[in-house]
Coordinates of C-alpha atoms in Angstrom, one line a residue:
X1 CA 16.5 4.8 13.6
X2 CA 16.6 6.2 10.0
X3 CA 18.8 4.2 7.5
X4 CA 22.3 6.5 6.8
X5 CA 23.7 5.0 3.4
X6 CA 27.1 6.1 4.9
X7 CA 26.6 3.0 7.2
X8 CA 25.1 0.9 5.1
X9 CA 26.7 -2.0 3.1
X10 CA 26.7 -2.6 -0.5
X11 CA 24.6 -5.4 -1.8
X12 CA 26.7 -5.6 -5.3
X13 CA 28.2 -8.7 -5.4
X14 CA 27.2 -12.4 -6.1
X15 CA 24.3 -13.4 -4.0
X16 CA 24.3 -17.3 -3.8
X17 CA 23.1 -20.2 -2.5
X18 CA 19.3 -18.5 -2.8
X19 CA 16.4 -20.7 -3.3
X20 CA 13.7 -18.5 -5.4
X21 CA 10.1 -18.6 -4.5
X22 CA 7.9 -19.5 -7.5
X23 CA 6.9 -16.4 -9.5
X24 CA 9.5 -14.3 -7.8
X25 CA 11.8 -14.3 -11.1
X26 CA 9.1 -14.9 -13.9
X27 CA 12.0 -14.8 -16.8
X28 CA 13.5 -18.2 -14.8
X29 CA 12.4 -21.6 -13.8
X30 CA 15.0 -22.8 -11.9
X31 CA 13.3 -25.7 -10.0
X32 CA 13.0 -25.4 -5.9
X33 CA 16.5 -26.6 -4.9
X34 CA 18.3 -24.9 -7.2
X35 CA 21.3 -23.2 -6.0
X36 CA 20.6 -19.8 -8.1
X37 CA 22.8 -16.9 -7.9
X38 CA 21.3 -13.0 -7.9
X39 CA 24.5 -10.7 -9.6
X40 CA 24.0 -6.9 -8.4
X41 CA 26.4 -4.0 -9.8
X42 CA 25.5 -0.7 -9.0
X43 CA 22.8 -1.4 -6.8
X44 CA 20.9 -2.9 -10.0
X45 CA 20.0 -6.8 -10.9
X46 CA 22.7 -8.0 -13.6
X47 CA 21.9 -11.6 -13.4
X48 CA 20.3 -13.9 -12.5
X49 CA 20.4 -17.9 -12.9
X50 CA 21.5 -20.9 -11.4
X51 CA 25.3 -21.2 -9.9
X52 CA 26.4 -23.8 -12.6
X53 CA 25.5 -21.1 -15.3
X54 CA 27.3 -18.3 -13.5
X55 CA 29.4 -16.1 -16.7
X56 CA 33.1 -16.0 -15.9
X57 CA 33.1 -12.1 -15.9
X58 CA 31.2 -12.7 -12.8
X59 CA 33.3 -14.8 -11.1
X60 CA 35.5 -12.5 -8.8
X61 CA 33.3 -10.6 -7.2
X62 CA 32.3 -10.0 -4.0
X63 CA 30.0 -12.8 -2.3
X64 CA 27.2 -12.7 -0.5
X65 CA 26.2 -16.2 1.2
X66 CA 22.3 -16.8 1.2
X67 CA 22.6 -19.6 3.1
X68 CA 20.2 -21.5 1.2
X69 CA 17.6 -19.3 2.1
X70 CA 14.3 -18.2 0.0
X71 CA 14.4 -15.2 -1.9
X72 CA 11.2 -13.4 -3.3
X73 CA 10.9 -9.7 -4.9
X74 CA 10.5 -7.1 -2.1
X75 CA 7.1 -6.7 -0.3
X76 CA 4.8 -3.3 -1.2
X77 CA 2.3 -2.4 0.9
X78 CA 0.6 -0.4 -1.5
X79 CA -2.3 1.2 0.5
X80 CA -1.5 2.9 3.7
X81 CA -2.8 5.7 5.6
X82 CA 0.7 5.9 7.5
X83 CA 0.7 9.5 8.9
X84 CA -1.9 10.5 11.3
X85 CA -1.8 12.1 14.6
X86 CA -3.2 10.4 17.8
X87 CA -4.9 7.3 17.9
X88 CA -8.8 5.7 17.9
X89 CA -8.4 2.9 20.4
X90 CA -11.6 4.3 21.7
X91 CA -13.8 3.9 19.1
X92 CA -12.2 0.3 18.6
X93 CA -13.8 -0.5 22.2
X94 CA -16.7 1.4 20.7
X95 CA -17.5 -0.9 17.8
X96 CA -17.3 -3.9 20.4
X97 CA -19.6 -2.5 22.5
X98 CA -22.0 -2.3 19.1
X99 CA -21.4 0.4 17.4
X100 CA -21.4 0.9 13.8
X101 CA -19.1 2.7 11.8
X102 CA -21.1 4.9 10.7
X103 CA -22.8 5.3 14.1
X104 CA -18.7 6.1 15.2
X105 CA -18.2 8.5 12.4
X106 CA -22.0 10.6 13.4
X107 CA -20.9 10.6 17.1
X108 CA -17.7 12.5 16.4
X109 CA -15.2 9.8 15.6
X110 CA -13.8 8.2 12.6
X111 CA -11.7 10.4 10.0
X112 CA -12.5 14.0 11.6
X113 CA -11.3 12.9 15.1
X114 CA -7.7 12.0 13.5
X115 CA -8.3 15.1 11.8
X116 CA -8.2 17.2 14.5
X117 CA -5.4 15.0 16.2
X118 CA -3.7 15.4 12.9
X119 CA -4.0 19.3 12.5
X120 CA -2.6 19.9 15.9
X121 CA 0.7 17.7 15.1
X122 CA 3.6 19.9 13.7
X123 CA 5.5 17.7 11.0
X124 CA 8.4 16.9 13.2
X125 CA 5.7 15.3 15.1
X126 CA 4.2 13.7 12.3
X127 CA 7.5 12.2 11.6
X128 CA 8.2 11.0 14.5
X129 CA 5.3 9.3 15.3
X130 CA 4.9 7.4 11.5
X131 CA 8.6 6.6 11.7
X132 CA 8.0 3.6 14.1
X133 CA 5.5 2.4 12.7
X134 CA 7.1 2.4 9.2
X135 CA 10.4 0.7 10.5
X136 CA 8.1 -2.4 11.6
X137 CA 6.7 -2.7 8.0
X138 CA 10.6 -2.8 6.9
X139 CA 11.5 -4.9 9.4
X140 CA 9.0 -7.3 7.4
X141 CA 10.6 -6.8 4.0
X142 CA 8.4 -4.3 3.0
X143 CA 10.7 -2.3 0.0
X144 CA 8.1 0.1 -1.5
X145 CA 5.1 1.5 0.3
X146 CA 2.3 3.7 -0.4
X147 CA 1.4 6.7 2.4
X148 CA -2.3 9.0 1.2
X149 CA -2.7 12.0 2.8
X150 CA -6.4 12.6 3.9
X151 CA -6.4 13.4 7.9
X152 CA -5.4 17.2 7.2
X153 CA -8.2 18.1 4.9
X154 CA -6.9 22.3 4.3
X155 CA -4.0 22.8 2.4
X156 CA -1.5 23.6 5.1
X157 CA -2.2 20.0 6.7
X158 CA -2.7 17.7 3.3
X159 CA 0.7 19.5 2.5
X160 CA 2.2 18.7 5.7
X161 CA 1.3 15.1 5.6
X162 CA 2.9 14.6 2.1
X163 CA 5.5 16.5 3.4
X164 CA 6.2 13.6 5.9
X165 CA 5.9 10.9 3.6
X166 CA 8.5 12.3 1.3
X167 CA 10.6 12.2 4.5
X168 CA 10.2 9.0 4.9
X169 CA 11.4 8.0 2.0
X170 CA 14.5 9.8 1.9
X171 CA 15.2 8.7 5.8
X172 CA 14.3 5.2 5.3
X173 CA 15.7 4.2 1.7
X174 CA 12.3 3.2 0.9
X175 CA 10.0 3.7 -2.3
X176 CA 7.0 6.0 -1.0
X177 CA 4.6 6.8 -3.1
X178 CA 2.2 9.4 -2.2
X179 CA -1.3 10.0 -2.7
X180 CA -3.6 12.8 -2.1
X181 CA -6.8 11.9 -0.3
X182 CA -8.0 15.5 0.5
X183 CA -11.4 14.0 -0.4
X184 CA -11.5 11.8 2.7
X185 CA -14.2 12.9 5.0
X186 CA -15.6 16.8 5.0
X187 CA -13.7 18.6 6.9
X188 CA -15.5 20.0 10.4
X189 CA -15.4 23.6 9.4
X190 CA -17.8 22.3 6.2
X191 CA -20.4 20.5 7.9
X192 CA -24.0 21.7 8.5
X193 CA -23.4 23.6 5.2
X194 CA -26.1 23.4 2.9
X195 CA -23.8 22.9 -0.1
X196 CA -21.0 21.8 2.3
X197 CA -19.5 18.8 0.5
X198 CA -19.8 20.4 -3.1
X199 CA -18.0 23.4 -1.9
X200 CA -15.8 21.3 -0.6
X201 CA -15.3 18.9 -3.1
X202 CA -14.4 22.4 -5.4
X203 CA -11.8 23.2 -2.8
X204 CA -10.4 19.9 -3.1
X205 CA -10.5 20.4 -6.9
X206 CA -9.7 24.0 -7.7
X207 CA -7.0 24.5 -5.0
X208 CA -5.6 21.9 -2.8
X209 CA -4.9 19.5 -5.6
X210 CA -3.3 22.0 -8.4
X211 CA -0.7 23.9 -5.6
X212 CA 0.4 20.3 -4.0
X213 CA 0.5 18.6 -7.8
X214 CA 2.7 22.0 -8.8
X215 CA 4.9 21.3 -5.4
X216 CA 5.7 17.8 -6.5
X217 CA 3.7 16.1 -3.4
X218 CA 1.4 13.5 -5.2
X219 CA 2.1 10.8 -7.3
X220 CA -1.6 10.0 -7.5
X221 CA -5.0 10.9 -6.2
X222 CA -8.3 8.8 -4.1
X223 CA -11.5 9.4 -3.1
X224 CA -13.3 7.9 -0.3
X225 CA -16.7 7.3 -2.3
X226 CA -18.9 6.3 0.3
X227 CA -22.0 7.0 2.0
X228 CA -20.7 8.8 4.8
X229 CA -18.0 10.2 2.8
X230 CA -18.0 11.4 -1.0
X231 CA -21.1 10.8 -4.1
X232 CA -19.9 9.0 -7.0
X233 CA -20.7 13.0 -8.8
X234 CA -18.1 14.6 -6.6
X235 CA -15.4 11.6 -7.1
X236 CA -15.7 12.0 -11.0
X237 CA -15.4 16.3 -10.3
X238 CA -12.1 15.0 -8.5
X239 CA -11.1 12.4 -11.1
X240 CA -11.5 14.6 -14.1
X241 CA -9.7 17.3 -12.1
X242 CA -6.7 14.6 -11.3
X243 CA -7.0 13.7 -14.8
X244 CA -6.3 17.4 -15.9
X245 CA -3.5 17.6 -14.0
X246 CA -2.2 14.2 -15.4
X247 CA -2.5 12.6 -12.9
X248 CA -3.7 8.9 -12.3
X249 CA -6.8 8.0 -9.9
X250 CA -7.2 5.1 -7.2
X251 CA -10.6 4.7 -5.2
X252 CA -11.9 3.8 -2.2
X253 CA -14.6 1.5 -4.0
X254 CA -17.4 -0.3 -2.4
X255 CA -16.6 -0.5 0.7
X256 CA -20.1 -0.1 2.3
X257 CA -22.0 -0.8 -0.1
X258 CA -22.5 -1.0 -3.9
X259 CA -21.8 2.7 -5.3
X260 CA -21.0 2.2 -8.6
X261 CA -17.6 3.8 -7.9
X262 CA -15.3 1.1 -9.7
X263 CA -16.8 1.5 -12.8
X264 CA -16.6 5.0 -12.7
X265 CA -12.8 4.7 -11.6
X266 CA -11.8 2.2 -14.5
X267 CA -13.5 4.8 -17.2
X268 CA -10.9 6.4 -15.6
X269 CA -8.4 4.3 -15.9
X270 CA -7.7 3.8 -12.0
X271 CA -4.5 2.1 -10.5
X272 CA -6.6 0.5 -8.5
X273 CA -10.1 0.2 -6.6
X274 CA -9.2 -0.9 -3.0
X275 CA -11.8 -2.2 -0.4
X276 CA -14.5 -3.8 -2.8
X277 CA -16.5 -5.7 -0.5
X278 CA -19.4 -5.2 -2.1
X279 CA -18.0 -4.8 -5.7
X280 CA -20.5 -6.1 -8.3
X281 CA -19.8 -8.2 -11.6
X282 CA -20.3 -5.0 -14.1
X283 CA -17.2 -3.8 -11.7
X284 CA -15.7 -6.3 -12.1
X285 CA -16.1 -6.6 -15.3
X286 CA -14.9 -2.7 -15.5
X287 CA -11.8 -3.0 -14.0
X288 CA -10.9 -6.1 -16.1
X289 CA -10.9 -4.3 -19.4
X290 CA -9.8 -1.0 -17.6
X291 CA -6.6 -3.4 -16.2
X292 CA -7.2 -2.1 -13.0
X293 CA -6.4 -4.1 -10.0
X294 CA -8.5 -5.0 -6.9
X295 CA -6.8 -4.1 -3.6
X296 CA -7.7 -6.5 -0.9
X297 CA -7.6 -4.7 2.4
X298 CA -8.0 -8.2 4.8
X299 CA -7.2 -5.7 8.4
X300 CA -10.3 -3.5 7.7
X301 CA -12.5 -6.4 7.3
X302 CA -11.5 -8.2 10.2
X303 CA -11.1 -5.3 12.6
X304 CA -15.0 -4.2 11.5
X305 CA -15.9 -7.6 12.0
X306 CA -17.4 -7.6 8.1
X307 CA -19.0 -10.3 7.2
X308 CA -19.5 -9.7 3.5
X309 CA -16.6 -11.1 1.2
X310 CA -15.5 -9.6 -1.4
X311 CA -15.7 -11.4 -4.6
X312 CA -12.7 -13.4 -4.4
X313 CA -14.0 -15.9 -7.3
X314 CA -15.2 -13.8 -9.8
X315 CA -12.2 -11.9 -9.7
X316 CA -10.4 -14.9 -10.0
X317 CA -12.4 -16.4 -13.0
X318 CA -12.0 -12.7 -15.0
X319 CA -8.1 -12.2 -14.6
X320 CA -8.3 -9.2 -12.5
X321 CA -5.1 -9.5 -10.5
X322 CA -5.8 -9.4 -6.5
X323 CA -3.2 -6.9 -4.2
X324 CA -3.2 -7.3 -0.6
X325 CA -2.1 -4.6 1.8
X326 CA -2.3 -3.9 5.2
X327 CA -4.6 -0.5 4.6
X328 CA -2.7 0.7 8.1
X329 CA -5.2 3.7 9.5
X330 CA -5.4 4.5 12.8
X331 CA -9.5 3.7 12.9
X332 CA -10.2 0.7 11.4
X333 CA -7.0 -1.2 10.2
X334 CA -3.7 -0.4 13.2
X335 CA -1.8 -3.1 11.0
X336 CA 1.8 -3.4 11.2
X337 CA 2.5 -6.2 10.0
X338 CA 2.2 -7.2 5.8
X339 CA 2.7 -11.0 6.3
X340 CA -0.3 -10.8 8.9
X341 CA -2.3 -9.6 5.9
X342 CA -1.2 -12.4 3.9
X343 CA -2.3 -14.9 6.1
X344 CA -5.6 -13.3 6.8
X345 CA -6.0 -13.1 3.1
X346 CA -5.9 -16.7 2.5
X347 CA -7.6 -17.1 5.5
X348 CA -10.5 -15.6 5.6
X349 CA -11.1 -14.7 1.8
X350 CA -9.7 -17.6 0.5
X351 CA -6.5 -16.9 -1.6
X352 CA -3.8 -19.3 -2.5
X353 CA -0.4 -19.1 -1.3
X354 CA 0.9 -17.9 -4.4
X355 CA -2.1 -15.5 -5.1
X356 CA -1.6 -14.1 -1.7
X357 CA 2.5 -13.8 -2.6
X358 CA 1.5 -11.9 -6.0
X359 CA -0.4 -9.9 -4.2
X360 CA 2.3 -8.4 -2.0
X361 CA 4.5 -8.1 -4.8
X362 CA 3.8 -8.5 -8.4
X363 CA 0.4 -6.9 -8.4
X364 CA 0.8 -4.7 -5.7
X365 CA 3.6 -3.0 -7.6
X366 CA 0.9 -2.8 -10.4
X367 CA -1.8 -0.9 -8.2
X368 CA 0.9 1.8 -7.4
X369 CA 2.9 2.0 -11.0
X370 CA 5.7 0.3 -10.2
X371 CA 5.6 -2.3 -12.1
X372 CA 8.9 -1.4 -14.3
X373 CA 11.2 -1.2 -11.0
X374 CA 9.5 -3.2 -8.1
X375 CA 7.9 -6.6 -8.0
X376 CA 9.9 -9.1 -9.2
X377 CA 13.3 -9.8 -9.4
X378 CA 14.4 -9.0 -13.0
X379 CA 17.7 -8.3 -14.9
X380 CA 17.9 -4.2 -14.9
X381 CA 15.5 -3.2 -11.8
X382 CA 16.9 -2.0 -8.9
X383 CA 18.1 -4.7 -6.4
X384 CA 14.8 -5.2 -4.0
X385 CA 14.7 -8.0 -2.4
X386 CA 14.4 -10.2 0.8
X387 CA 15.8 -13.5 2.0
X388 CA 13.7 -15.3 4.6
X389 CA 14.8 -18.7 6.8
X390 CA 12.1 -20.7 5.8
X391 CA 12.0 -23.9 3.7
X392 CA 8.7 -23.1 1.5
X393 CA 7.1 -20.4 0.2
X394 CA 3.8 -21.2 2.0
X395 CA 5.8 -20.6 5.6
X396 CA 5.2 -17.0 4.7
X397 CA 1.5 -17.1 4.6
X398 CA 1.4 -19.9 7.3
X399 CA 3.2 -18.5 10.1
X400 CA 2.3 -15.8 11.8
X401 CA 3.6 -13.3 14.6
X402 CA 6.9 -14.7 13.6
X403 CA 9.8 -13.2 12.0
X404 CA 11.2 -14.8 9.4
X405 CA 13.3 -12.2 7.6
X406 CA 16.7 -12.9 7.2
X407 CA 18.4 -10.0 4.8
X408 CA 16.5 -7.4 3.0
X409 CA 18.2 -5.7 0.3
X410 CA 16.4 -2.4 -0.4
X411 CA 17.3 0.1 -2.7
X412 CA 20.7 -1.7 -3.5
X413 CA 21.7 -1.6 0.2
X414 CA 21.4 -4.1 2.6
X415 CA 19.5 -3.6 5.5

């Protein structure tokens, strides 16, 4: 059911009796118990402090009862693959029965076989089959999200999938940022060329990327750089062709193994290099000065059964700030649910509680651009956040399959 704002209610008002999470308002250190009040007018943040503090200009306006609930920034899942045709459930019984992914991808499966699921979909259907699976992710607090494109590889489809994200956005009330990911796989019609991936890699360039940029489809650009996918030649051809077009660059980075495509990606300046699994320190080391940040996709490791961490520590000891996101694809990630990712974060690579929290918010904001607008909960940023019936922070991170969402306010409407 898409959001109508015609139906919607307001959220300007005084919000009180809120509890905030540490690090969700950095400008205020009200302790734990405090009874703070959240002021919205116009759908923006006009205050924020504790109750006792309130300005009498304040006083008469509408009120919003929290309950004493916690409040945190809204959640961003900021690396998604959310519109796809079909599903791989296949090749998930595949990989049990022993198969690698790259033993998947040679038999037929992996990217191309959403590709041709993908191409066949008209965008109505496209719609209609992302739309559920974005109203779970809101249902969780979710408030921005990210969508690539990357399962149509040919204009017409990479423009339809774009197409779908943007109308999302406007259905749902939801930040969506998209991203081009024509250089995701080669497409069929390329393969068993001699020069198939460079010619293809020029299409991406030379065509695809400067008619969707001129529609107003992509707010950024990836590259799978991979083994099985693009060389770390063809995702600097793409880079410095984003880069022309002023447009910033993300990457799929070290996956698989150790490319060398985060330090190729901060010389560019990247949002972000997302995977990293086998990231080394002169990456790291990269993306520090570059201020890139390291999205930590916790669903792909554990659905591929990985058993090489990614560098949690020496991230940690150089300041590169950590994201966490659910990396929902229908191969290797079916993840609905951000808080999920949380957990698995600080459960199997080891982040705090309040590491794990930035990374939904603060930092994942960051690896999308959104760090003026999304994030935290700040005087003048649009009024994006969520209320949840727990009693401490770490609830979030500690329960899951749960649903501990109480209000969202998204967009300066509450949901």
């Amino acid at each position: 059911m898409t959001s109508d704002a015609t139906s919607l209610s307001s959220a300007d008002g005084l919000w009180t009796g809120l509890r905030l999470a540490p690090g969700a308002a950095p400008a205020f250190t009200l302790g734990a118990d405090a009874n703070a009040v959240i002021v919205v007018q116009q759908g923006r943040i006009h205050w924020i402090g504790d109750a006792a503090a309130l300005p009498a200009a304040y006083a008469g306006l509408a009120r919003h009862d929290g309950g004493g609930a916690l409040v945190t920034a809204g959640l961003i899942d900021c690396h998604t693959h959310l519109v796809y045709g079909g599903q791989r459930a296949n090749e998930f019984a595949m990989r049990l029965a022993g198969a690698s992914y790259e033993e998947v991808t040679k038999a037929g499966g992996g990217i191309v076989s959403s590709v041709r699921a993908t191409r066949e979909a008209s965008e109505d259907e496209l719609f209609a089959s992302a739309a559920p699976r974005l109203e779970a992710l809101l249902a969780e607090g979710v408030c921005a999200i990210e969508i690539k494109s990357g399962y149509g590889l040919a204009l017409a489809h990479e423009r339809k999938q774009l197409r779908v994200a943007r109308r999302l956005g406007e259905a749902y009330g939801v930040t969506v940022r998209t991203t081009f990911l024509g250089a995701h796989a080669l497409p069929p019609e390329y393969a068993g060329r001699p020069n198939g991936s460079s010619e293809y890699t020029d299409l991406v360039c030379r065509e695809m990327m400067p008619t969707l940029a001129a529609e107003g489809l992509i707010d950024a650009v990836d590259v799978f750089c991979e083994r099985i996918a693009f060389s770390l030649e063809e995702t600097e051809r793409v880079f410095k062709a984003a880069q022309a077009l002023g447009l910033p660059v993300k990457l799929h980075a070290e996956q698989l193994s150790d490319m060398g495509g985060s330090e190729l990606a901060a010389r560019f300046g990247a949002l972000s290099c997302d995977h990293i699994e086998h990231l080394p320190q002169a990456g790291i080391e990269a993306m520090r000065a570059a201020g890139t940040v390291a999205v930590l996709l916790p669903g792909a490791y554990y659905t591929l059964r990985d058993t090489h961490l990614p560098p949690i520590e020496a991230l940690r000891a150089a300041g590169v700030p950590m994201a966490v996101s659910t990396d929902h694809n229908p191969g290797t990630s079916p993840a609905l649910s951000l808080l999920l990712m949380v957990n698995m974060a600080c459960t199997l690579f080891r982040l705090t509680v309040p590491e794990a929290l930035a990374g939904v918010t603060v930092h994942a904001a960051r690896a999308l651009g959104l760090q003026d607008t999304h994030g935290v909960i700040a005087v003048g940023l649009p009024a994006n956040f969520v209320l949840w019936n727990v009693r401490e922070a770490a609830e979030l991170a500690y329960w899951f399959g749960g649903r501990p969402v109480r209000t969202v306010v998204r967009q300066g409407w509450i949901r």
